[in-house]
Coordinates of C-alpha atoms in Angstrom, one line a residue:
Chain N
X1 CA 157.0 93.6 28.3
X2 CA 157.8 92.9 31.5
X3 CA 157.3 96.3 32.8
X4 CA 154.9 97.1 35.1
X5 CA 151.2 99.1 34.3
X6 CA 151.7 103.0 34.3
X7 CA 148.5 102.9 36.5
X8 CA 146.6 100.6 38.6
X9 CA 143.4 99.1 37.9
X10 CA 142.3 101.0 40.7
X11 CA 143.4 104.5 39.3
X12 CA 142.1 103.8 36.3
X13 CA 138.6 102.5 37.3
X14 CA 138.4 105.7 39.4
X15 CA 139.7 108.2 36.3
X16 CA 137.7 107.0 33.3
X17 CA 134.3 106.6 35.8
X18 CA 135.0 110.3 35.5
X19 CA 135.9 110.6 32.1
X20 CA 133.2 108.5 30.4
X21 CA 130.4 108.0 32.7
X22 CA 128.4 107.2 30.1
X23 CA 130.3 104.0 30.1
X24 CA 131.6 103.4 33.2
X25 CA 128.0 104.5 35.4
X26 CA 128.4 101.8 37.9
X27 CA 125.2 100.8 37.0
X28 CA 126.5 99.3 33.7
X29 CA 128.8 97.4 35.7
X30 CA 131.7 97.7 32.8
X31 CA 134.6 96.6 35.1
X32 CA 138.6 96.4 34.0
X33 CA 139.5 93.0 34.8
X34 CA 143.3 92.8 33.9
X35 CA 146.1 96.0 32.8
X36 CA 149.2 95.4 31.9
X37 CA 151.9 97.3 30.5
X38 CA 150.6 96.7 26.9
X39 CA 147.3 95.9 27.0
X40 CA 144.3 94.9 29.5
X41 CA 141.1 92.9 29.7
X42 CA 137.8 94.3 30.9
X43 CA 134.0 93.1 31.4
X44 CA 130.8 93.7 30.9
X45 CA 127.7 92.4 32.1
X46 CA 124.9 91.6 30.7
X47 CA 122.4 94.3 30.1
X48 CA 119.0 93.9 29.3
X49 CA 119.4 97.6 27.4
X50 CA 121.9 96.4 25.2
X51 CA 119.4 93.8 23.7
X52 CA 118.0 94.2 20.2
X53 CA 115.3 91.9 18.9
X54 CA 116.3 88.4 18.0
X55 CA 117.7 88.3 21.6
X56 CA 121.1 89.6 20.7
X57 CA 123.4 92.5 21.5
X58 CA 123.3 96.0 20.0
X59 CA 126.6 96.1 17.6
X60 CA 127.0 99.7 19.4
X61 CA 127.8 97.5 22.6
X62 CA 130.6 95.9 21.3
X63 CA 132.1 99.2 19.4
X64 CA 132.3 100.9 22.9
X65 CA 133.7 98.0 24.5
X66 CA 136.4 97.5 22.2
X67 CA 137.0 101.7 22.3
X68 CA 137.0 101.5 26.5
X69 CA 139.6 98.7 26.0
X70 CA 142.1 100.5 23.9
X71 CA 141.5 103.9 26.4
X72 CA 142.5 101.6 29.4
X73 CA 145.4 99.9 27.7
X74 CA 147.3 103.0 25.9
X75 CA 147.1 104.6 29.6
X76 CA 147.8 101.8 31.7
X77 CA 151.6 101.9 29.1
X78 CA 151.8 105.3 29.4
X79 CA 150.3 106.4 32.2
X80 CA 147.3 109.3 32.6
X81 CA 146.9 111.8 29.5
X82 CA 143.6 112.5 29.3
X83 CA 143.9 113.7 25.4
X84 CA 145.1 110.8 24.1
X85 CA 142.0 110.3 21.1
X86 CA 141.2 107.6 18.8
X87 CA 141.7 108.6 15.7
X88 CA 140.9 105.3 13.8
X89 CA 138.8 102.2 14.7
X90 CA 137.9 99.5 12.7
X91 CA 135.6 96.5 13.5
X92 CA 134.6 93.4 12.4
X93 CA 131.3 91.7 13.9
X94 CA 132.2 87.7 13.5
X95 CA 129.1 86.4 15.7
X96 CA 126.0 86.7 17.1
X97 CA 126.6 87.8 20.9
X98 CA 124.1 86.1 23.2
X99 CA 122.4 87.6 25.9
X100 CA 125.4 87.7 28.2
X101 CA 128.8 89.1 29.5
X102 CA 131.0 90.2 27.5
X103 CA 134.5 90.3 27.9
X104 CA 137.2 92.3 25.7
X105 CA 140.9 91.9 26.0
X106 CA 143.2 94.7 24.3
X107 CA 146.8 93.9 23.0
X108 CA 149.1 96.8 22.3
X109 CA 151.0 96.3 18.4
X110 CA 152.7 99.2 18.4
X111 CA 153.4 101.9 20.9
X112 CA 154.9 104.6 19.7
X113 CA 155.8 108.4 20.3
X114 CA 152.8 109.3 18.6
X115 CA 150.4 106.3 17.8
X116 CA 149.6 103.0 19.3
X117 CA 147.8 100.6 18.0
X118 CA 146.1 97.7 19.3
X119 CA 143.7 94.5 18.8
X120 CA 141.0 93.9 20.9
X121 CA 138.9 90.4 20.8
X122 CA 135.5 90.8 22.2
X123 CA 134.0 87.3 23.3
X124 CA 131.3 85.7 25.4
X125 CA 130.6 83.6 28.1
X126 CA 130.0 80.7 26.7
X127 CA 130.7 81.2 23.1
X128 CA 133.8 79.5 21.6
X129 CA 135.4 82.0 19.4
X130 CA 135.5 86.0 19.1
X131 CA 132.2 87.9 18.5
X132 CA 134.4 90.6 17.1
X133 CA 137.5 91.6 16.6
X134 CA 138.6 95.6 16.5
X135 CA 142.1 97.2 15.3
X136 CA 142.4 100.9 16.5
X137 CA 144.5 103.4 16.8
X138 CA 145.8 106.3 19.4
X139 CA 147.3 109.6 18.8
X140 CA 149.4 110.5 21.4
X141 CA 149.3 114.1 22.3
X142 CA 153.0 115.5 22.4
X143 CA 154.4 116.4 25.5
X144 CA 157.1 118.0 26.7
X145 CA 160.1 115.4 28.5
X146 CA 158.6 115.3 31.7
X147 CA 155.0 116.8 31.0
X148 CA 153.2 113.7 31.5
X149 CA 151.1 114.0 34.4
X150 CA 151.2 111.7 37.1
X151 CA 148.6 109.3 38.9
X152 CA 147.6 111.4 42.0
Chain K
X1 CA 119.7 105.5 -8.6
X2 CA 116.5 107.0 -9.5
X3 CA 113.9 104.4 -8.1
X4 CA 111.9 105.4 -4.8
X5 CA 112.6 103.8 -1.6
X6 CA 111.9 101.1 -0.4
X7 CA 110.4 102.3 3.0
X8 CA 109.3 105.6 4.2
X9 CA 110.8 108.1 6.6
X10 CA 107.7 107.7 8.9
X11 CA 108.0 103.8 7.8
X12 CA 111.6 103.7 9.1
X13 CA 111.1 105.9 12.1
X14 CA 107.9 103.6 13.4
X15 CA 110.3 100.4 12.8
X16 CA 113.5 101.2 14.1
X17 CA 112.4 103.1 17.5
X18 CA 111.5 98.7 17.9
X19 CA 114.5 97.6 16.8
X20 CA 116.9 100.5 18.5
X21 CA 115.1 101.1 21.4
X22 CA 118.4 102.9 22.5
X23 CA 119.2 104.9 20.0
X24 CA 115.6 105.4 18.9
X25 CA 114.5 106.0 22.3
X26 CA 112.3 109.6 22.0
X27 CA 114.6 110.9 24.9
X28 CA 117.3 110.8 22.3
X29 CA 116.0 112.8 19.8
X30 CA 117.5 110.9 16.7
X31 CA 115.7 111.7 13.6
X32 CA 115.8 110.3 9.7
X33 CA 115.9 113.9 7.8
X34 CA 115.9 112.2 4.1
X35 CA 115.7 108.8 2.8
X36 CA 116.3 108.3 -0.9
X37 CA 117.2 104.7 -3.2
X38 CA 120.8 104.4 -1.6
X39 CA 121.3 106.7 1.0
X40 CA 119.7 108.7 3.7
X41 CA 120.1 111.4 6.3
X42 CA 119.9 111.2 9.7
X43 CA 120.4 114.1 12.8
X44 CA 121.1 113.6 16.6
X45 CA 120.5 116.6 18.5
X46 CA 122.9 118.1 21.2
X47 CA 122.2 115.6 24.6
X48 CA 124.6 116.3 28.2
X49 CA 124.9 113.0 28.4
X50 CA 127.1 112.4 24.9
X51 CA 129.6 114.9 26.8
X52 CA 133.3 114.0 27.3
X53 CA 135.7 115.7 29.5
X54 CA 137.1 118.9 27.3
X55 CA 133.7 119.7 25.7
X56 CA 133.7 116.7 23.1
X57 CA 131.0 114.5 22.3
X58 CA 132.0 110.5 22.7
X59 CA 133.6 108.4 20.0
X60 CA 130.8 106.0 20.6
X61 CA 128.1 108.4 19.7
X62 CA 129.3 109.0 16.3
X63 CA 130.2 104.9 15.9
X64 CA 126.3 104.8 16.9
X65 CA 125.5 107.1 14.4
X66 CA 127.3 106.3 11.4
X67 CA 125.9 102.0 12.5
X68 CA 122.6 103.3 12.5
X69 CA 122.8 105.7 9.3
X70 CA 123.8 102.7 7.3
X71 CA 121.2 100.6 8.4
X72 CA 118.9 103.3 7.7
X73 CA 120.0 103.3 3.9
X74 CA 119.8 99.6 3.8
X75 CA 116.6 99.8 4.8
X76 CA 115.5 102.2 2.3
X77 CA 116.7 100.5 -0.7
X78 CA 116.1 97.1 0.1
X79 CA 113.2 97.4 2.2
X80 CA 112.7 95.8 5.7
X81 CA 115.0 93.2 6.3
X82 CA 115.2 92.5 9.9
X83 CA 118.1 90.0 10.0
X84 CA 120.7 92.3 8.0
X85 CA 123.7 92.8 10.1
X86 CA 126.9 95.0 9.6
X87 CA 129.9 93.0 9.7
X88 CA 132.6 95.9 9.1
X89 CA 132.6 99.2 10.5
X90 CA 135.8 101.4 9.9
X91 CA 135.5 105.1 11.5
X92 CA 138.5 107.7 11.0
X93 CA 137.7 110.3 13.4
X94 CA 138.9 113.7 11.6
X95 CA 138.4 116.5 14.1
X96 CA 137.1 116.9 17.6
X97 CA 133.4 117.4 17.9
X98 CA 131.6 120.4 19.2
X99 CA 128.5 120.3 22.1
X100 CA 126.4 120.5 19.1
X101 CA 123.6 118.6 17.1
X102 CA 125.5 115.9 14.9
X103 CA 124.1 115.5 11.3
X104 CA 125.3 111.8 9.0
X105 CA 125.3 111.3 5.3
X106 CA 124.9 107.8 3.9
X107 CA 125.3 107.0 0.8
X108 CA 125.5 102.9 -0.8
X109 CA 128.8 102.4 -2.9
X110 CA 127.1 98.7 -3.6
X111 CA 124.3 97.3 -2.9
X112 CA 124.7 93.9 -4.0
X113 CA 122.5 90.6 -3.4
X114 CA 124.5 89.6 -0.6
X115 CA 126.5 92.4 0.5
X116 CA 125.5 96.6 0.6
X117 CA 128.7 98.7 1.1
X118 CA 128.6 102.1 2.4
X119 CA 130.3 105.5 3.2
X120 CA 128.9 107.7 6.1
X121 CA 129.8 111.5 7.1
X122 CA 129.2 112.7 10.0
X123 CA 129.3 116.7 10.3
X124 CA 128.4 119.2 13.1
X125 CA 126.6 122.3 12.7
X126 CA 129.0 125.1 12.8
X127 CA 131.9 122.8 11.7
X128 CA 133.3 123.0 8.6
X129 CA 134.6 119.7 7.4
X130 CA 133.4 116.2 8.3
X131 CA 134.4 115.2 12.0
X132 CA 134.1 112.1 11.2
X133 CA 134.3 109.1 7.7
X134 CA 133.0 105.6 8.0
X135 CA 132.3 103.0 5.8
X136 CA 131.2 99.8 6.4
X137 CA 129.3 96.2 5.1
X138 CA 126.1 95.0 6.0
X139 CA 125.3 91.3 5.0
X140 CA 121.9 91.0 3.7
X141 CA 120.2 87.5 4.5
X142 CA 119.4 85.5 1.3
X143 CA 115.7 85.5 0.4
X144 CA 113.8 83.7 -2.2
X145 CA 112.8 85.5 -4.8
X146 CA 109.0 87.3 -3.4
X147 CA 110.0 87.2 0.1
X148 CA 111.6 89.9 1.5
X149 CA 108.8 91.0 3.6
X150 CA 106.7 93.8 2.3
X151 CA 106.5 96.9 4.7
X152 CA 102.7 97.0 6.2
Chain P
X1 CA 140.6 124.4 -0.4
X2 CA 141.3 127.0 -2.7
X3 CA 144.5 126.9 -2.2
X4 CA 147.2 125.7 -5.8
X5 CA 148.8 122.8 -5.2
X6 CA 152.2 122.6 -3.3
X7 CA 153.8 120.9 -6.2
X8 CA 152.7 120.7 -10.2
X9 CA 151.7 116.9 -12.0
X10 CA 155.3 117.6 -13.3
X11 CA 157.0 117.7 -10.3
X12 CA 155.3 115.0 -8.8
X13 CA 155.8 112.7 -11.4
X14 CA 159.5 113.1 -11.7
X15 CA 159.8 112.6 -7.7
X16 CA 157.8 109.3 -7.8
X17 CA 159.6 108.3 -10.9
X18 CA 162.3 107.7 -8.4
X19 CA 160.9 107.0 -4.8
X20 CA 158.1 104.0 -5.9
X21 CA 160.3 102.8 -9.4
X22 CA 158.3 99.9 -9.3
X23 CA 154.9 101.7 -9.6
X24 CA 155.9 104.1 -11.5
X25 CA 158.4 102.3 -13.5
X26 CA 157.3 103.9 -17.4
X27 CA 156.4 100.6 -18.9
X28 CA 153.5 100.6 -16.3
X29 CA 152.4 104.1 -17.9
X30 CA 150.9 104.8 -14.2
X31 CA 150.0 108.7 -14.6
X32 CA 148.9 112.0 -12.2
X33 CA 146.4 113.4 -14.3
X34 CA 145.4 116.6 -12.2
X35 CA 146.4 117.7 -9.0
X36 CA 144.7 120.3 -6.7
X37 CA 145.2 121.6 -3.0
X38 CA 143.4 118.4 -1.4
X39 CA 143.7 116.1 -3.7
X40 CA 144.2 114.7 -7.2
X41 CA 143.7 112.0 -9.6
X42 CA 145.7 108.9 -11.1
X43 CA 145.5 106.9 -14.0
X44 CA 147.0 103.4 -14.5
X45 CA 146.5 102.0 -18.4
X46 CA 145.5 98.3 -18.9
X47 CA 148.4 95.9 -18.2
X48 CA 147.8 92.2 -19.1
X49 CA 150.6 91.5 -16.4
X50 CA 147.8 92.2 -13.9
X51 CA 145.4 90.0 -14.9
X52 CA 144.1 86.9 -13.2
X53 CA 142.3 84.5 -13.8
X54 CA 138.6 84.9 -14.9
X55 CA 139.7 88.5 -16.6
X56 CA 139.6 90.8 -13.7
X57 CA 142.5 92.9 -12.3
X58 CA 144.4 91.6 -9.3
X59 CA 143.5 93.1 -5.9
X60 CA 146.9 94.6 -5.3
X61 CA 146.7 96.6 -8.5
X62 CA 143.7 98.3 -7.0
X63 CA 145.9 98.5 -3.4
X64 CA 148.6 99.9 -5.4
X65 CA 146.5 102.5 -7.2
X66 CA 145.2 103.8 -3.6
X67 CA 148.1 103.5 -1.7
X68 CA 149.9 106.0 -4.9
X69 CA 146.6 108.3 -4.9
X70 CA 147.1 109.0 -1.3
X71 CA 150.7 109.9 -1.7
X72 CA 150.0 112.1 -4.3
X73 CA 147.4 114.3 -2.6
X74 CA 149.5 114.4 0.4
X75 CA 152.6 115.8 -1.7
X76 CA 150.3 118.0 -3.5
X77 CA 149.1 119.3 -0.3
X78 CA 152.3 119.3 1.9
X79 CA 155.0 119.7 -0.6
X80 CA 157.8 117.3 -0.8
X81 CA 158.0 115.0 2.1
X82 CA 159.6 112.1 1.6
X83 CA 159.5 110.8 5.3
X84 CA 155.3 110.6 5.1
X85 CA 154.7 107.1 5.6
X86 CA 150.8 105.3 4.8
X87 CA 149.6 104.2 8.4
X88 CA 146.4 102.4 8.0
X89 CA 145.1 101.7 4.9
X90 CA 140.8 100.2 4.9
X91 CA 139.9 98.8 1.2
X92 CA 136.2 97.3 -0.3
X93 CA 136.3 95.3 -2.8
X94 CA 133.1 96.6 -5.1
X95 CA 132.6 95.1 -8.6
X96 CA 134.9 93.2 -10.4
X97 CA 137.0 95.1 -12.5
X98 CA 137.2 94.2 -16.1
X99 CA 140.6 94.2 -18.0
X100 CA 140.3 97.7 -18.2
X101 CA 142.3 101.3 -17.4
X102 CA 141.3 102.2 -14.1
X103 CA 141.3 105.7 -12.8
X104 CA 141.8 106.7 -9.0
X105 CA 140.6 110.0 -7.3
X106 CA 141.8 110.8 -4.0
X107 CA 139.9 113.6 -1.6
X108 CA 141.9 114.3 2.1
X109 CA 139.2 114.4 4.5
X110 CA 141.7 115.9 7.1
X111 CA 145.1 117.6 6.4
X112 CA 146.6 118.7 9.9
X113 CA 150.0 118.6 11.3
X114 CA 150.8 115.2 12.1
X115 CA 148.1 113.1 10.6
X116 CA 146.5 113.3 6.4
X117 CA 143.7 110.9 5.8
X118 CA 141.7 110.7 2.8
X119 CA 139.6 108.6 0.4
X120 CA 140.2 107.1 -2.6
X121 CA 137.5 106.1 -5.0
X122 CA 138.6 103.7 -8.1
X123 CA 136.5 103.3 -11.1
X124 CA 137.2 101.5 -14.8
X125 CA 136.2 102.9 -18.2
X126 CA 132.9 101.9 -18.7
X127 CA 132.2 100.7 -15.6
X128 CA 129.1 102.4 -13.9
X129 CA 129.8 102.9 -9.9
X130 CA 133.5 102.4 -8.1
X131 CA 135.2 99.3 -8.0
X132 CA 136.8 99.9 -4.9
X133 CA 136.9 102.4 -2.4
X134 CA 139.8 102.9 0.1
X135 CA 140.4 105.4 2.9
X136 CA 144.1 105.5 4.3
X137 CA 146.3 107.6 7.0
X138 CA 149.4 109.1 6.3
X139 CA 151.9 110.4 9.4
X140 CA 153.5 113.7 8.4
X141 CA 157.0 114.3 10.1
X142 CA 157.3 116.8 12.5
X143 CA 159.5 119.5 11.0
X144 CA 160.8 122.4 12.2
X145 CA 159.2 125.5 10.8
X146 CA 160.6 126.0 7.7
X147 CA 162.4 122.7 7.0
X148 CA 160.0 121.4 4.5
X149 CA 161.9 120.7 2.0
X150 CA 161.0 123.3 -1.1
X151 CA 160.5 121.5 -4.5
X152 CA 163.6 122.1 -6.8
Chain M
X1 CA 140.3 73.0 14.7
X2 CA 142.3 69.9 14.4
X3 CA 140.7 69.3 11.2
X4 CA 143.5 68.8 8.4
X5 CA 143.6 71.1 5.5
X6 CA 141.4 71.1 2.9
X7 CA 144.4 71.3 0.1
X8 CA 148.5 70.0 0.7
X9 CA 151.0 72.9 0.8
X10 CA 152.2 71.3 -2.8
X11 CA 148.5 71.6 -4.2
X12 CA 148.3 75.4 -2.7
X13 CA 151.6 76.0 -4.6
X14 CA 150.9 74.5 -7.8
X15 CA 147.7 76.6 -8.7
X16 CA 148.2 79.6 -6.7
X17 CA 151.3 79.7 -9.3
X18 CA 148.6 79.6 -12.2
X19 CA 146.1 81.8 -10.1
X20 CA 148.6 84.8 -9.2
X21 CA 151.3 84.8 -11.4
X22 CA 152.3 88.1 -10.2
X23 CA 152.4 86.9 -6.7
X24 CA 154.0 83.4 -7.3
X25 CA 156.4 83.9 -10.1
X26 CA 159.5 81.6 -9.3
X27 CA 161.7 84.7 -9.4
X28 CA 160.1 86.5 -6.8
X29 CA 160.4 83.5 -4.1
X30 CA 157.2 83.5 -2.3
X31 CA 156.9 80.3 -0.4
X32 CA 153.9 78.9 1.7
X33 CA 155.7 77.4 4.5
X34 CA 152.8 75.9 6.5
X35 CA 149.1 75.3 5.9
X36 CA 146.0 73.9 8.9
X37 CA 143.0 73.6 9.0
X38 CA 142.0 78.1 9.6
X39 CA 145.7 79.2 8.8
X40 CA 148.7 79.2 7.0
X41 CA 152.5 80.7 7.2
X42 CA 153.8 82.2 3.7
X43 CA 157.3 83.6 3.4
X44 CA 158.8 86.7 1.2
X45 CA 162.8 86.5 0.4
X46 CA 164.1 89.7 0.1
X47 CA 163.9 91.6 -3.5
X48 CA 165.6 94.6 -4.4
X49 CA 163.0 95.2 -6.7
X50 CA 160.5 95.9 -3.8
X51 CA 163.2 98.2 -1.5
X52 CA 161.8 102.0 -1.0
X53 CA 164.5 105.0 -1.0
X54 CA 165.6 105.2 2.4
X55 CA 166.2 101.1 2.7
X56 CA 162.5 100.2 3.3
X57 CA 160.4 98.0 1.8
X58 CA 157.0 99.2 0.0
X59 CA 153.5 99.1 1.8
X60 CA 152.1 97.7 -1.8
X61 CA 154.6 94.6 -1.4
X62 CA 153.1 93.9 2.4
X63 CA 149.9 94.0 1.2
X64 CA 150.6 91.6 -1.6
X65 CA 152.0 89.3 1.3
X66 CA 148.5 89.9 3.6
X67 CA 146.0 89.1 0.8
X68 CA 148.0 85.9 -0.9
X69 CA 148.1 84.8 3.2
X70 CA 144.2 85.2 3.3
X71 CA 143.6 83.7 0.1
X72 CA 146.0 80.5 1.5
X73 CA 144.4 80.5 4.8
X74 CA 140.9 80.2 3.1
X75 CA 141.5 77.6 0.7
X76 CA 143.6 75.8 3.1
X77 CA 140.4 75.8 5.2
X78 CA 138.0 75.2 2.3
X79 CA 139.4 73.2 -0.1
X80 CA 139.4 74.7 -4.0
X81 CA 136.9 78.1 -4.6
X82 CA 138.5 80.0 -7.5
X83 CA 135.3 82.6 -6.9
X84 CA 136.4 83.7 -3.6
X85 CA 137.2 87.3 -3.3
X86 CA 138.4 89.8 -0.9
X87 CA 136.0 92.1 -0.1
X88 CA 137.8 94.2 2.2
X89 CA 141.2 94.5 3.8
X90 CA 142.2 96.9 6.2
X91 CA 146.3 96.9 7.1
X92 CA 148.1 98.7 9.7
X93 CA 151.7 99.8 8.8
X94 CA 153.4 99.5 12.5
X95 CA 157.2 99.7 12.1
X96 CA 159.8 100.4 9.2
X97 CA 160.1 97.2 7.1
X98 CA 164.2 96.6 6.8
X99 CA 165.7 94.8 3.4
X100 CA 165.1 91.3 4.7
X101 CA 162.5 88.4 4.3
X102 CA 159.0 88.8 5.3
X103 CA 157.0 86.3 7.1
X104 CA 152.9 86.3 6.9
X105 CA 150.5 84.4 9.4
X106 CA 147.1 83.9 8.9
X107 CA 144.8 83.1 11.3
X108 CA 140.9 82.9 10.3
X109 CA 138.6 84.6 13.3
X110 CA 135.6 83.4 11.1
X111 CA 134.8 80.7 8.6
X112 CA 131.1 81.1 7.9
X113 CA 129.0 79.7 4.6
X114 CA 129.5 83.0 3.1
X115 CA 132.4 85.1 4.9
X116 CA 135.8 84.3 6.1
X117 CA 137.5 86.7 8.0
X118 CA 141.3 86.5 9.0
X119 CA 143.5 88.6 10.5
X120 CA 148.0 88.3 9.5
X121 CA 150.6 89.0 10.9
X122 CA 153.8 90.3 8.9
X123 CA 157.1 90.1 10.6
X124 CA 160.5 90.5 9.5
X125 CA 164.0 88.5 10.5
X126 CA 165.7 90.2 13.2
X127 CA 163.1 92.7 13.7
X128 CA 161.0 92.1 17.2
X129 CA 157.3 92.8 17.0
X130 CA 155.5 93.1 14.1
X131 CA 155.7 95.4 10.9
X132 CA 152.1 95.4 10.0
X133 CA 148.8 94.0 11.1
X134 CA 145.6 93.2 9.0
X135 CA 142.1 92.2 8.7
X136 CA 140.4 91.2 6.2
X137 CA 137.3 89.2 4.4
X138 CA 136.6 86.8 1.8
X139 CA 133.2 86.5 0.0
X140 CA 132.9 82.6 -0.4
X141 CA 130.5 82.0 -3.8
X142 CA 127.7 79.9 -2.6
X143 CA 127.4 76.0 -4.0
X144 CA 125.0 73.5 -4.3
X145 CA 126.2 70.9 -2.1
X146 CA 128.7 68.8 -3.3
X147 CA 130.0 71.5 -5.8
X148 CA 132.8 72.0 -3.8
X149 CA 135.4 71.4 -6.6
X150 CA 137.7 68.4 -4.9
X151 CA 141.6 69.1 -5.8
X152 CA 142.7 66.9 -8.2

């Protein structure tokens, strides 16, 4: 997939701040670190509020990161489409997340007219091997030709 | 499954407040409304902070509710076991969640020595049919006979 | 869902024999035992060829039964739609299947214009509790109004 | 993972012929084409009996290939362990399989003492991109140290 992304990192960051205030609140520090046609990388700095007893990071934090990564990868590939919605997410938790920054890489396996399917690997600084692996499906709303809203 | 639950709602609520401060912070209002051997019901009042543009509730809110419900159902059935961890969660998003309270019901499909598998249906006040359906697997740490820590 | 099914058991059986010769070959004995708008029940008699060492039934046999049940439930609800295809299937294997007949019940959780989502419980004669639980998504092809091919 | 596989392709082929007679019947032509510590490749030649109307290959054929690949990858990594069982399989169907040979590659994401988790990509000769993607979990029976049955 040699096409350029449909939205730049900066455009994505600005729009997602409005779309996902919970995830993209500035104090969370969630950052898109790379986007391309068909995928992206997202980084979540360590937040003490996501710690669980035993010093691991909550599963919800990993699920949010998987979901956000998939959304960014879809938008980076089809352009701004606020009605695209997750229809399915499957996550396998593989290793205990240490109290450290998380990074996710999403890669689209399919980008159809109606459905996009991607896989997401979540890792942590200083841990070999993935902490979690997810697959997710997005439903893409049908639009008339030409009605995909261009990014401003 | 006619056995009584291994922990009461009150015990579960107290312990989860310490275990999942994010989810069970008093301002969230998350409440266990029923527990039995093999299942539970949990209620999440509406929180404006979980709204997304368009007036729907974020997918992360639903995933957290599914995960918490499964945890409560497992603990209600095997007793306090802080090392039990989610290994898999699959969620299908079925309908747009309106800005209203959510309720989840978890039912264990299997409660083995090593794995517990459950299904969770999430609904909303005033909506017919489920908003989301999840299945989840928990890995149960091996303990010597008699070492399941009794609730205080 | 009080509507009658869109196809009768007899119509479904005849069409599926042509559509899924592997599954519905007469020697397999696979039989639709009930259909309604939104669901169905399917029965797979015991076949020695599906045995694995140790006397259990192969996982593939259960996956096929889940997939067929979902297809029958979708067609029973929307009518004959040969281009409907599975997009996702998640199955949890819960108990060892003994060498006996299997029965599956599928219940649609959502029947939208583009996607149908259902859950399938698979049991066995003489075993309490489900042997396997699956969820599955079907993509429903878009048709112009009136073009759903009526059953003959 | 630089360790050698715990079983060779030849050992695996011989044992699987006995273990999975349905899948490994010689007339099926299913063949292990590579194994290593942590993964494998498996090839399923085209069989007319797996065709569905429209000229595509049945979903069951793909699910069987995913399940077999995971089993081979697990055994190639831990040695002969006949009681290892699938506990979960999630498959996304991405593209229509043309009437041609299928090939699967399985890669273990985690190989723990109790659970192995892997992902499987299924492709077809002459098609760019995966036809299906699966993740699967195996439960590994607990054995006393030293009791893993060595391959003969």
